[in-house]
Tab-separated table of C-alpha atoms in Angstrom:
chain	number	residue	atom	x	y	z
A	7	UNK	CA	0.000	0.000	0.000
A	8	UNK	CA	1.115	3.435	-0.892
A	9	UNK	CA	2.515	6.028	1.921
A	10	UNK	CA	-0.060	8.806	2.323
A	11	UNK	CA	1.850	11.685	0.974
A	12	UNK	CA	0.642	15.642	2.669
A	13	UNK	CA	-0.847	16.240	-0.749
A	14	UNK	CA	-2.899	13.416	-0.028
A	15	UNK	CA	-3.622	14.069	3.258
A	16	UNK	CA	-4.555	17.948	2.461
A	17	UNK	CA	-6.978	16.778	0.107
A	18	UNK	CA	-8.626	14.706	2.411
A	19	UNK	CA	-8.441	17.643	4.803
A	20	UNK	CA	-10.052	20.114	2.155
A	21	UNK	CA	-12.602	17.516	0.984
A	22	UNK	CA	-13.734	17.626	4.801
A	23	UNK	CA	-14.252	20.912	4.862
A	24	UNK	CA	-15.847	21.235	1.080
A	25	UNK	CA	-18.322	18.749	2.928
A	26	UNK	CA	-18.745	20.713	5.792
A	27	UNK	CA	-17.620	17.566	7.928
A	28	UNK	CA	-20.771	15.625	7.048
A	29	UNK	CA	-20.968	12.120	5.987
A	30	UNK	CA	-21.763	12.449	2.096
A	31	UNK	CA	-24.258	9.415	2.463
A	32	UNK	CA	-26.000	9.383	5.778
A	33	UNK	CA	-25.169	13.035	7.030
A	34	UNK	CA	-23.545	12.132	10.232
A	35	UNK	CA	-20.245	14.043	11.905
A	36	UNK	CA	-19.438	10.770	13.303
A	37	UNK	CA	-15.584	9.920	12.798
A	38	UNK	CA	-15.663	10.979	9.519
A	39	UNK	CA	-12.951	10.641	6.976
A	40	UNK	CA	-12.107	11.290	3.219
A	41	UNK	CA	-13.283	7.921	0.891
A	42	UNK	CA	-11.388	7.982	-2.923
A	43	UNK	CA	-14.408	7.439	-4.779
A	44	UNK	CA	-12.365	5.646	-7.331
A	45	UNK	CA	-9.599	3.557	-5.766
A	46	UNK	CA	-5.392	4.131	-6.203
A	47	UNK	CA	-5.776	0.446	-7.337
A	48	UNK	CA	-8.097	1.227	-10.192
A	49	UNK	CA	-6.530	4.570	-11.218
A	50	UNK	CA	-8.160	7.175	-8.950
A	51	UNK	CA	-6.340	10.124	-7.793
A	52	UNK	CA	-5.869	12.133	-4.441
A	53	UNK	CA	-7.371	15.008	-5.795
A	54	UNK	CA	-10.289	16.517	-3.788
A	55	UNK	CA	-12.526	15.998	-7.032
A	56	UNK	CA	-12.083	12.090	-6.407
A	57	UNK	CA	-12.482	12.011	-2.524
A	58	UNK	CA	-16.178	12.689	-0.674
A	59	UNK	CA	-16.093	12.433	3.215
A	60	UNK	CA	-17.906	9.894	4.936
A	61	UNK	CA	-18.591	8.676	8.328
A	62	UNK	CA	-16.658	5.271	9.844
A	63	UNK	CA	-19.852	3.608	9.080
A	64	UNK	CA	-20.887	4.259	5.253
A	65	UNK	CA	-16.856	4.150	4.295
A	66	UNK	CA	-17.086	0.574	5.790
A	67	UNK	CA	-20.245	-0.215	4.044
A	68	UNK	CA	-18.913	1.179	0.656
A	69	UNK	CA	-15.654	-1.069	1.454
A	70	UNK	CA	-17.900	-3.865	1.789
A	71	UNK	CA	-19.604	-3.182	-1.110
A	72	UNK	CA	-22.819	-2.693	0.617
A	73	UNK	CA	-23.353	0.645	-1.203
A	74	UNK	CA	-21.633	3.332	-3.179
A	75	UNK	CA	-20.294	6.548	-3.313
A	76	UNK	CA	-21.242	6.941	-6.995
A	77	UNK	CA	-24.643	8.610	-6.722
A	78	UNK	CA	-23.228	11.007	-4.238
């Protein structure tokens, strides 16, 4: 797995606060955390366009494949 680099982790930072700390999917402020809506292993990118926030949750429902980020 790939070292989180700060432009990574600023992304994720500016993503939260583009999403106002809410959970894209079920609105909670619950431990949330920036998602890659398309994953490092399939191409995606750590730019904010590519990561939504989401609580600990959804992101381990999405992992799961129990739903998606997609419709977001």
């Amino acid at each position: 797995m790939e070292k989180r680099n700060s432009a990574h982790i600023n992304a994720q930072k500016a993503a939260r606060i583009r999403d106002n700390n809410l959970c894209q999917i079920c609105g909670s402020r619950d431990h949330t955390a920036g998602h890659h809506a398309v994953d490092y292993q399939y191409g995606g990118s750590s730019s904010l366009d590519n990561i939504v926030t989401l609580c600990r949750g959804c992101h381990r429902r999405v992992h799961k494949g129990e739903m998606d980020v997609y419709s977001v």
